[in-house]
PDB file of C-alpha atoms in Angstrom:
ATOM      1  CA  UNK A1110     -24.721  32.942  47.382  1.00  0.00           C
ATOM      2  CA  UNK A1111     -22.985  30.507  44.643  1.00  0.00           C
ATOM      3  CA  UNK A1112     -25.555  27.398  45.918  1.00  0.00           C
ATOM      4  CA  UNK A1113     -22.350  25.165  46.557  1.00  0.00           C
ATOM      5  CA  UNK A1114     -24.005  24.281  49.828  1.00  0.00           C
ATOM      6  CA  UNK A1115     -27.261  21.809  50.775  1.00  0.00           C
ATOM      7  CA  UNK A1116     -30.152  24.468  51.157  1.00  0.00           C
ATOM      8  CA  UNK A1117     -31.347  23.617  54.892  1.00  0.00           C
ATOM      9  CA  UNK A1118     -33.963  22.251  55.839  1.00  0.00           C
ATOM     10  CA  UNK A1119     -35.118  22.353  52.251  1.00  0.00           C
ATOM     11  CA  UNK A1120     -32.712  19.991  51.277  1.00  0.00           C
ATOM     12  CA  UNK A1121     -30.786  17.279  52.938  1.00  0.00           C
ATOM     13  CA  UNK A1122     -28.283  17.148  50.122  1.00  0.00           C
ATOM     14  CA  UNK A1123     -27.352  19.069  47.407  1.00  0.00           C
ATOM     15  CA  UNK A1124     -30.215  18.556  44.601  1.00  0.00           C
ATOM     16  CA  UNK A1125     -32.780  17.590  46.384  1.00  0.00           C
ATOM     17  CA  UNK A1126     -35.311  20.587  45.057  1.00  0.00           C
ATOM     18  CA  UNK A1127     -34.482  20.062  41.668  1.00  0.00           C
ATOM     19  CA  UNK A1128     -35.128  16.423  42.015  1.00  0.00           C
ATOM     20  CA  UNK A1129     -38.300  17.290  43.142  1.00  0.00           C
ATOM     21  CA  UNK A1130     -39.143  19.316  40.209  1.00  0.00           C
ATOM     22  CA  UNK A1131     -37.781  16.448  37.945  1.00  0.00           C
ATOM     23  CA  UNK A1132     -39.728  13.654  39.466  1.00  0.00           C
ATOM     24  CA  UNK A1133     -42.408  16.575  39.354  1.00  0.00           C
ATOM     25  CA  UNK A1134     -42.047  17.049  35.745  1.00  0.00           C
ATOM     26  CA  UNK A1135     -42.028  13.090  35.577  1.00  0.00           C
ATOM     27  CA  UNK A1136     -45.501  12.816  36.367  1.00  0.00           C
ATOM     28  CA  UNK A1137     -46.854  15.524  34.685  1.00  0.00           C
ATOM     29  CA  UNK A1138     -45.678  13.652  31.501  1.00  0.00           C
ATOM     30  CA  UNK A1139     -47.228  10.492  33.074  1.00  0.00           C
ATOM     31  CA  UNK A1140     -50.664  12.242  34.156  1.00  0.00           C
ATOM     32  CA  UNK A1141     -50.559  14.261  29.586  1.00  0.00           C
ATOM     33  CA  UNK A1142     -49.885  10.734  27.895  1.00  0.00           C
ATOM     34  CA  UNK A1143     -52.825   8.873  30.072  1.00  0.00           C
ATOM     35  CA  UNK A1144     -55.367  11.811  29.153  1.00  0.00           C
ATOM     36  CA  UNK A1145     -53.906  11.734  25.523  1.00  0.00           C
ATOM     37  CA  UNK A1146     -54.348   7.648  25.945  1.00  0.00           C
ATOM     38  CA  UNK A1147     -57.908   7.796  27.471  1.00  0.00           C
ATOM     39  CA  UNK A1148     -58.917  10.972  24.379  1.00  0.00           C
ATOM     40  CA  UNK A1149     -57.682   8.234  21.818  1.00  0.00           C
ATOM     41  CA  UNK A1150     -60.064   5.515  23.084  1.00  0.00           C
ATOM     42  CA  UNK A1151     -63.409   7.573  23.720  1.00  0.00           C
ATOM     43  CA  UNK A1152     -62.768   9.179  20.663  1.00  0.00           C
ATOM     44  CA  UNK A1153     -62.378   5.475  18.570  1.00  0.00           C
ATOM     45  CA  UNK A1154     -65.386   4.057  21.110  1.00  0.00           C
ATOM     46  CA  UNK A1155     -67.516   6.926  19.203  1.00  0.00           C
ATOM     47  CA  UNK A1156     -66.428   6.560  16.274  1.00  0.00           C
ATOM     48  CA  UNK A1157     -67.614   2.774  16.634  1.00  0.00           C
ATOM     49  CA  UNK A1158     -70.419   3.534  17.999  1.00  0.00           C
ATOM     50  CA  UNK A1159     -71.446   5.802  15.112  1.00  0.00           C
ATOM     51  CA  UNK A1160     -70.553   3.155  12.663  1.00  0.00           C
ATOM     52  CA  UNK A1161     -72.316   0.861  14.360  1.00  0.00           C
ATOM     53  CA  UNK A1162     -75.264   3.219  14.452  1.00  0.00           C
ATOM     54  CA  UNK A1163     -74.881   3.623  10.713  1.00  0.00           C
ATOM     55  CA  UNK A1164     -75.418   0.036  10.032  1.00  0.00           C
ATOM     56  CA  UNK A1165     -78.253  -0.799  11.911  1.00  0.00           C
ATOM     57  CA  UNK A1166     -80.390   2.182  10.336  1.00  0.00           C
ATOM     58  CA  UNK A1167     -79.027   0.682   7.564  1.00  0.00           C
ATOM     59  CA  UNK A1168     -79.636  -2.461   8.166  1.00  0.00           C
ATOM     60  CA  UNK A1169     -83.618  -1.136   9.144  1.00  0.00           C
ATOM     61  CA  UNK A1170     -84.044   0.102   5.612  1.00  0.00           C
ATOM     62  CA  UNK A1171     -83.040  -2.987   4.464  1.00  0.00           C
ATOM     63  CA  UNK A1172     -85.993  -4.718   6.439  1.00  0.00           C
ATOM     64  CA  UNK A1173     -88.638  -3.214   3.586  1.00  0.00           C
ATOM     65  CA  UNK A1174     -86.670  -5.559   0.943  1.00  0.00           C
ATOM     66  CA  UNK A1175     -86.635  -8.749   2.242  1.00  0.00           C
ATOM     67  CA  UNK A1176     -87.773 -10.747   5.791  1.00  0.00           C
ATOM     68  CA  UNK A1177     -85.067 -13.191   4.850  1.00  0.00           C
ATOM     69  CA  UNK A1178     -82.557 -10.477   4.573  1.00  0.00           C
ATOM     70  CA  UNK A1179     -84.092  -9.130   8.027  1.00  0.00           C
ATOM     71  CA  UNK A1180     -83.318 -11.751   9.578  1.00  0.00           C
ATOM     72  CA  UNK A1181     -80.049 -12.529   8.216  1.00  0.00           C
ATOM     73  CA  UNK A1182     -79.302  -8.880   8.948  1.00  0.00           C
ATOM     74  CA  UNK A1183     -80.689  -9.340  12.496  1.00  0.00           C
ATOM     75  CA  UNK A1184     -78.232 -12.240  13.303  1.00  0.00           C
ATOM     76  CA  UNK A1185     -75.854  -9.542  12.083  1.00  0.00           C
ATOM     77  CA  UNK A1186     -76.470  -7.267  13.879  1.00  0.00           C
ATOM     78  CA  UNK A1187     -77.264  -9.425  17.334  1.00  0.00           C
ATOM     79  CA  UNK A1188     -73.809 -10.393  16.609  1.00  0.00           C
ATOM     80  CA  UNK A1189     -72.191  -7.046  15.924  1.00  0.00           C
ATOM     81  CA  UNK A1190     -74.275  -5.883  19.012  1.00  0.00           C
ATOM     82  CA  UNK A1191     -72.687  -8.628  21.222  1.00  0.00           C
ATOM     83  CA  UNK A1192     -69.060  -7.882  19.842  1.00  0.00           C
ATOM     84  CA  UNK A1193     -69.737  -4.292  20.330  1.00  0.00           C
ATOM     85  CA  UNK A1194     -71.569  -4.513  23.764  1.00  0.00           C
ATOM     86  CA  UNK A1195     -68.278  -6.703  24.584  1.00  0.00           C
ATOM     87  CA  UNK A1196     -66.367  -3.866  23.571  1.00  0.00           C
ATOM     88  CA  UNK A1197     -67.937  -1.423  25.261  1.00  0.00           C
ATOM     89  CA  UNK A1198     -67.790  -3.520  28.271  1.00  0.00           C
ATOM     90  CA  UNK A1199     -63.896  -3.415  28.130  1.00  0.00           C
ATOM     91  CA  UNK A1200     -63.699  -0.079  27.065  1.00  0.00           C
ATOM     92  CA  UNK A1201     -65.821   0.356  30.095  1.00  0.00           C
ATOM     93  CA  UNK A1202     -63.340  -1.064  32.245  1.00  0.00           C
ATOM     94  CA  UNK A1203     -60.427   0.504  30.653  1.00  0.00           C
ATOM     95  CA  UNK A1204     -62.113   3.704  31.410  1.00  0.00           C
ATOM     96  CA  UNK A1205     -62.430   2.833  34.936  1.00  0.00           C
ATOM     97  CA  UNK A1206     -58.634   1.888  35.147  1.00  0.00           C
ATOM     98  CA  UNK A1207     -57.337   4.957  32.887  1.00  0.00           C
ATOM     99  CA  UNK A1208     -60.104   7.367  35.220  1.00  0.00           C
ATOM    100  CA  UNK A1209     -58.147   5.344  38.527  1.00  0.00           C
ATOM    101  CA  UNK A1210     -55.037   5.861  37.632  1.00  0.00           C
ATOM    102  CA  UNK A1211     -55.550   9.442  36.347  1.00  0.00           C
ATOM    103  CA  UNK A1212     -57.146   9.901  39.569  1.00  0.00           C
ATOM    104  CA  UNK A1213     -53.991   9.084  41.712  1.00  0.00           C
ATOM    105  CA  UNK A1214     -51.742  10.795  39.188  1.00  0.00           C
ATOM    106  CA  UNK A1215     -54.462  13.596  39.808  1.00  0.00           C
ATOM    107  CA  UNK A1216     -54.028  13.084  43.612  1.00  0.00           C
ATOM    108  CA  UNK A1217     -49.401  13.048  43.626  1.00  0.00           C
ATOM    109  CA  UNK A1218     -50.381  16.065  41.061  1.00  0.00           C
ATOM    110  CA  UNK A1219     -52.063  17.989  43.756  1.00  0.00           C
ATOM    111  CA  UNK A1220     -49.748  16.480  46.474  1.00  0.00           C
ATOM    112  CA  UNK A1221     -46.623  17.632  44.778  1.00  0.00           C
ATOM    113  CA  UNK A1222     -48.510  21.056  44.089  1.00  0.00           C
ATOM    114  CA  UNK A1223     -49.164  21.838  47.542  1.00  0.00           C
ATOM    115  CA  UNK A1224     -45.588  20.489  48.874  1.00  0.00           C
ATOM    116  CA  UNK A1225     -43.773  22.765  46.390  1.00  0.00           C
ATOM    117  CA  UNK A1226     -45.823  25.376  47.112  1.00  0.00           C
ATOM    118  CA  UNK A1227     -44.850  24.894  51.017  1.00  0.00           C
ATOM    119  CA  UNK A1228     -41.292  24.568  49.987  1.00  0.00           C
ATOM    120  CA  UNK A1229     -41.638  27.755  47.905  1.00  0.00           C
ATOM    121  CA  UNK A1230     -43.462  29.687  50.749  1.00  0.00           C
ATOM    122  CA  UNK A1231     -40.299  28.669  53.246  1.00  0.00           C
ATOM    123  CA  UNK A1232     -37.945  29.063  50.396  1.00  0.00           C
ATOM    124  CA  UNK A1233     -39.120  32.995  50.496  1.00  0.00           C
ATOM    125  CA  UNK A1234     -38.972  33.224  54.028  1.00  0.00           C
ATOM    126  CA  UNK A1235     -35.657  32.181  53.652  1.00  0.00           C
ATOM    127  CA  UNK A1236     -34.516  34.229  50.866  1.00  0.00           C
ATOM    128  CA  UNK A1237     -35.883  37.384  52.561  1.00  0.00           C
ATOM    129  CA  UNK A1238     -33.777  36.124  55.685  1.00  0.00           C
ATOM    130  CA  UNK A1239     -30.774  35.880  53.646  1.00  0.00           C
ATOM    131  CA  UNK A1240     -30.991  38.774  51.856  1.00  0.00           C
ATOM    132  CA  UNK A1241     -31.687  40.811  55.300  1.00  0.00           C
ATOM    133  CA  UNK A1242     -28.743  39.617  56.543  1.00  0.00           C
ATOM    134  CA  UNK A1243     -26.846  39.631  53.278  1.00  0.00           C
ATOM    135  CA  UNK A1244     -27.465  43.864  53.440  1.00  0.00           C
ATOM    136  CA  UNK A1245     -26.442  43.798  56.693  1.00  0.00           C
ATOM    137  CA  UNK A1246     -23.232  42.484  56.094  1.00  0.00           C
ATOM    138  CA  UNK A1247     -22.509  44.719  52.789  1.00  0.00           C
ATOM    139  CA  UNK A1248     -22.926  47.473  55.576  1.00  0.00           C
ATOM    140  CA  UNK A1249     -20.929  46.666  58.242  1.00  0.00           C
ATOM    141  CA  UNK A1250     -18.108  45.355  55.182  1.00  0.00           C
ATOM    142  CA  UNK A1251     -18.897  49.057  53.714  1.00  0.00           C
ATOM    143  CA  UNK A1252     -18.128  50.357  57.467  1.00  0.00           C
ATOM    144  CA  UNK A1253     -15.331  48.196  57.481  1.00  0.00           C
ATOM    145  CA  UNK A1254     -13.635  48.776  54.520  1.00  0.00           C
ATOM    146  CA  UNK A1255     -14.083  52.980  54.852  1.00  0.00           C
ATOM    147  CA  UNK A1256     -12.200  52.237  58.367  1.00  0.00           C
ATOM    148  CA  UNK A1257      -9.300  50.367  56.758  1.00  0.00           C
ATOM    149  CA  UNK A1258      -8.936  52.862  53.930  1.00  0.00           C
ATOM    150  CA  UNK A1259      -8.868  55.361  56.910  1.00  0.00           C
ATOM    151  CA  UNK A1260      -6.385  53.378  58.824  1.00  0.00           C
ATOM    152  CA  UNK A1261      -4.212  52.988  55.706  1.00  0.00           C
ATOM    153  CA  UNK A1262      -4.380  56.726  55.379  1.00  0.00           C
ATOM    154  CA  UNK A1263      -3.478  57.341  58.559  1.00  0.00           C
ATOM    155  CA  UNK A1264      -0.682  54.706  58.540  1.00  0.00           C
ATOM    156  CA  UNK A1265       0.649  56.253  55.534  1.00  0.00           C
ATOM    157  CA  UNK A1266       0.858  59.456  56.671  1.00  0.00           C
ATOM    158  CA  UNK A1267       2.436  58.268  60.141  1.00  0.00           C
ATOM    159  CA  UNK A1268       5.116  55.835  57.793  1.00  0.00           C
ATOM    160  CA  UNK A1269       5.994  59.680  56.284  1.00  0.00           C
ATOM    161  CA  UNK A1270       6.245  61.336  59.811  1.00  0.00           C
ATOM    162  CA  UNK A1271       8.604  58.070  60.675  1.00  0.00           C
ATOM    163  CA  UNK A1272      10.623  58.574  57.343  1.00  0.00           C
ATOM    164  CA  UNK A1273      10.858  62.273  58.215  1.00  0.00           C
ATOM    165  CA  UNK A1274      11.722  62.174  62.050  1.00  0.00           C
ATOM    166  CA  UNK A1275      14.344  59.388  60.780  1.00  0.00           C
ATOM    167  CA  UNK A1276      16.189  61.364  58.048  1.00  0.00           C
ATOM    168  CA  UNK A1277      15.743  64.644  60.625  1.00  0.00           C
ATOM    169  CA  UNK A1278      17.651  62.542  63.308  1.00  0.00           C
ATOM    170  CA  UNK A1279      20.327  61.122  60.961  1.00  0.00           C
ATOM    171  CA  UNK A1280      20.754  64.745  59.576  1.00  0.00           C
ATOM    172  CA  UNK A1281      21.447  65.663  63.197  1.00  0.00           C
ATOM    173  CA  UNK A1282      23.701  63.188  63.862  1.00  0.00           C
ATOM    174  CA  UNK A1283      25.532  63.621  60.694  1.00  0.00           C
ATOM    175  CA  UNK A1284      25.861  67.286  61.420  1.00  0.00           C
ATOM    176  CA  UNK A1285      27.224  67.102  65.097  1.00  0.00           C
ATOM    177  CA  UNK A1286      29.903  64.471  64.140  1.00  0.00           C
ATOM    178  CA  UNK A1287      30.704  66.716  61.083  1.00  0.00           C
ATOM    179  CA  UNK A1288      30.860  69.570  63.259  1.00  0.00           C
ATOM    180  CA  UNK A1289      33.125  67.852  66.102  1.00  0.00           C
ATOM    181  CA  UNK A1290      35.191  66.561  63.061  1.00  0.00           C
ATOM    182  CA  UNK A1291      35.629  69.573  61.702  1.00  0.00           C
ATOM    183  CA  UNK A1292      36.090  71.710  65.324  1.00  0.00           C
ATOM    184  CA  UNK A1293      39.393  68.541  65.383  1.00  0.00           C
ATOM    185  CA  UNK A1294      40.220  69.590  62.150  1.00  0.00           C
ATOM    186  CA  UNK A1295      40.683  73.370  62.932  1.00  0.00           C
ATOM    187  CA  UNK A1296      42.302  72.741  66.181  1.00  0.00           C
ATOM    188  CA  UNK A1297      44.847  70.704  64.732  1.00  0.00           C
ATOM    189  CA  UNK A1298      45.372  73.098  61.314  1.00  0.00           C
ATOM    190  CA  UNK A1299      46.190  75.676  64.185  1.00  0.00           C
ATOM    191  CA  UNK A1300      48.544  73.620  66.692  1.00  0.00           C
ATOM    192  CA  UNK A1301      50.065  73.079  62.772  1.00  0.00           C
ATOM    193  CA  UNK A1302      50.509  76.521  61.770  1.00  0.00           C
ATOM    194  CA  UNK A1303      51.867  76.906  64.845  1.00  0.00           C
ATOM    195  CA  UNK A1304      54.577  74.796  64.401  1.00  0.00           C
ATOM    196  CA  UNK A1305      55.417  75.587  60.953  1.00  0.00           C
ATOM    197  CA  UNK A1306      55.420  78.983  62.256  1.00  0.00           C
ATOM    198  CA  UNK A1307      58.286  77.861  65.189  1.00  0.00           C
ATOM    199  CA  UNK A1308      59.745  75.944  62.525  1.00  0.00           C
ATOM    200  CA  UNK A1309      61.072  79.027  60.460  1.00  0.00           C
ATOM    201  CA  UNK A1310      63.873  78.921  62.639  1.00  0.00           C
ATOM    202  CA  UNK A1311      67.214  76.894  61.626  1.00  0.00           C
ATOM    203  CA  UNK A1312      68.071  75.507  64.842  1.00  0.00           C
ATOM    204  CA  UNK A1313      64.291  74.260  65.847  1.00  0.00           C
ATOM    205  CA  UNK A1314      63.243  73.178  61.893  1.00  0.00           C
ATOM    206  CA  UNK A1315      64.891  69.397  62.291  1.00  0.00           C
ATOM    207  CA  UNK A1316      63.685  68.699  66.033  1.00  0.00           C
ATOM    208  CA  UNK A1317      59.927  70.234  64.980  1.00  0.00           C
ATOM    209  CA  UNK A1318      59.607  68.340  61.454  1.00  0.00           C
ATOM    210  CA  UNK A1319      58.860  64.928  62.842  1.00  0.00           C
ATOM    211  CA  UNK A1320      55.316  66.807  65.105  1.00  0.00           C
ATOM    212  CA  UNK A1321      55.146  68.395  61.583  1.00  0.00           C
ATOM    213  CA  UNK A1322      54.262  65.259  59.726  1.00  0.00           C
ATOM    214  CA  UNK A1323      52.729  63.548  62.501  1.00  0.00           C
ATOM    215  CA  UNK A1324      50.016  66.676  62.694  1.00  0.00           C
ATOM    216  CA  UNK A1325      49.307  66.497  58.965  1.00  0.00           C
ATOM    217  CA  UNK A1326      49.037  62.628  58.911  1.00  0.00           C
ATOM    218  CA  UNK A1327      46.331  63.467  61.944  1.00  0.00           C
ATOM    219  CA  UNK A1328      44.407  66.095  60.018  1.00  0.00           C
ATOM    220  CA  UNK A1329      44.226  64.050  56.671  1.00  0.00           C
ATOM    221  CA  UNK A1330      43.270  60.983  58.531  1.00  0.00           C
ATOM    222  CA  UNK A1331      40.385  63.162  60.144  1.00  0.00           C
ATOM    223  CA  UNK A1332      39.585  64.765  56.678  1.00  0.00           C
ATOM    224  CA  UNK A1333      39.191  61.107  55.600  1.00  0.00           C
ATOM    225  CA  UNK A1334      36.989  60.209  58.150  1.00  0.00           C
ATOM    226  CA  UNK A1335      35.097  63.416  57.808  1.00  0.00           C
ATOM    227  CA  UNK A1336      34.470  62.262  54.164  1.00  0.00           C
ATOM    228  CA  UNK A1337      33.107  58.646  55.219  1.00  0.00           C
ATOM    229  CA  UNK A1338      31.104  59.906  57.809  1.00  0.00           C
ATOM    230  CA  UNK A1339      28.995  62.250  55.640  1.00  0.00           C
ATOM    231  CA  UNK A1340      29.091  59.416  52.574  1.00  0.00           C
ATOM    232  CA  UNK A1341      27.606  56.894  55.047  1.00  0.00           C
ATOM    233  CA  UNK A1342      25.124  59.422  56.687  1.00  0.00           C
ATOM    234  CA  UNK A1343      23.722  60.269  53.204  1.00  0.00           C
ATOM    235  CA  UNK A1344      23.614  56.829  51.922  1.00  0.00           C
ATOM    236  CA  UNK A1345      21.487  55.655  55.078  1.00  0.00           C
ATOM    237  CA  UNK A1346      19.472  58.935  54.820  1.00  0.00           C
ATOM    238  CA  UNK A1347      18.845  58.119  50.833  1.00  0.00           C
ATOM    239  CA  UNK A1348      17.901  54.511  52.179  1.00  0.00           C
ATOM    240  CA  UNK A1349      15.497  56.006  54.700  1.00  0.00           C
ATOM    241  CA  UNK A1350      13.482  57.603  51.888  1.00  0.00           C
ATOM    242  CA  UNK A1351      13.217  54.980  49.852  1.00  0.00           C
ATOM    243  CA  UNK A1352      11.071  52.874  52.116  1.00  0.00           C
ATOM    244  CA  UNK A1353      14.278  50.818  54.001  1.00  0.00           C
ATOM    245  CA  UNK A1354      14.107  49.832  57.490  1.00  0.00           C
ATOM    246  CA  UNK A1355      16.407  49.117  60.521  1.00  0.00           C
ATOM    247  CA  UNK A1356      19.438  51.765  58.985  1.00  0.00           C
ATOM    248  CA  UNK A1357      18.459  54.519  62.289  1.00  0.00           C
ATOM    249  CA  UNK A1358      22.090  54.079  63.439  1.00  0.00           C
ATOM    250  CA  UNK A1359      25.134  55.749  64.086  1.00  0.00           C
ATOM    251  CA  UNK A1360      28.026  55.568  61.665  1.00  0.00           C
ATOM    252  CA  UNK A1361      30.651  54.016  63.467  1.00  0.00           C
ATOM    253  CA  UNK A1362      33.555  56.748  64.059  1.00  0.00           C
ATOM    254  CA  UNK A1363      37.357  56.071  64.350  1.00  0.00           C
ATOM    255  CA  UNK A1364      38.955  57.750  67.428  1.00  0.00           C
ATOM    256  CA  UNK A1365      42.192  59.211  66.116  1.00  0.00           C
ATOM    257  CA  UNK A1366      44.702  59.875  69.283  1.00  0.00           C
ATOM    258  CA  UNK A1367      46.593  63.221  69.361  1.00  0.00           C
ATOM    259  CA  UNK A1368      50.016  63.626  67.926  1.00  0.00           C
TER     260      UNK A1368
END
């Protein structure tokens, strides 16, 4: 469409029309200044000729005045006759060669005339070929681009079903570890109260303390990793939304053994 290309088989390199039309133009000019030339010559060959013409009926007039002066005006004339008759002759001649030569200038004229118009005629055929399949193309890239805008659609829409099933899984798994966290949590805060219960007593208070402590180092270690497990369940589930990839994993979780 841009003409960056050789136009085949118009043109066997890039140019080559519009050469054509410049050596086209070339000759034209040629073909105008030779009719212009040949113009200025008939045109000063009449002009002669009428001058010419002017002085012998002059010269006739003259006759009634004087023989001597007839004759003198004879030689004259014989004279201008010859000179003119001589000039004639060449501007004969010239005539030939100027009608010659705008004859073959006529003849590339009419040669160029008809090749351009073949190249035109093609040129068309061409065009019309091109622009066929030019529409063609716009169609199927019309078709094209309404199924990519469709296929972008639809891959947005699945990326949201991804980001959702994603954050609905980590939510899960966030909840169940939160939940068995929390069910270890409870079950130790009882086994606790149970011993600070059996505690009460004087004699069983210094042989219970140490379970004591090690039961509420348990259940604030657990609290602690209840904390960090829903931190890092919302910070991947945060991530999720906002377009990351590659974070549908579990949190790792520290097995605490049992005082």
């Amino acid at each position: 469409e841009t003409n960056t290309l050789p136009f085949h088989p118009f043109e066997n390199q890039q140019g080559d029309i519009l050469r054509m039309e410049k050596e086209h133009q070339v000759l034209k000019e040629q073909l105008r200044e030779a009719e212009e030339k040949f113009e200025q010559l008939q045109s000063r060959s009449l002009e002669e000729i009428g001058a010419l013409e002017e002085l012998l009926k002059k010269s006739i007039e003259e006759t009634e005045v004087s023989q001597h002066e007839l004759d003198w005006f004879h030689q004259d004339s014989e004279a201008q006759m010859k000179k003119w008759q001589q000039e004639k002759k060449e501007n004969r001649e010239n005539l030939k060669a100027l009608r010659g030569t705008v004859k073959k200038h006529s003849d590339t004229n009419e040669r160029y005339l008809k090749a351009i118009d073949d190249k035109e005629k093609q040129y068309n055929e061409c065009l019309n070929t091109f622009l066929e399949t030019s529409n063609k193309f716009a169609n199927e890239k019309g078709t094209l681009e309404e199924l990519i805008k469709k296929s972008q659609d639809e891959s947005k829409e699945c990326e949201k079903r991804a980001v959702k099933a994603e954050v609905s899984v980590l939510q899960t798994w966030k909840e169940t570890e939160i939940w068995k966290l929390k069910g270890t949590i409870a079950k130790a805060e009882r086994n606790l109260r149970m011993l600070k219960s059996l505690s009460s007593s004087a004699s069983a208070a210094p042989v219970l303390k140490s379970q004591i402590d090690s039961w509420e180092i348990f259940i604030s270690n657990v609290k602690k990793q209840l904390e960090k497990v829903e931190a890092e369940y919302e910070e991947k589930i945060e991530l999720v939304k906002n377009g990351a990839r590659d974070c549908l994993s579990k949190v790792e979780i520290v097995d605490f053994p049992w005082p």
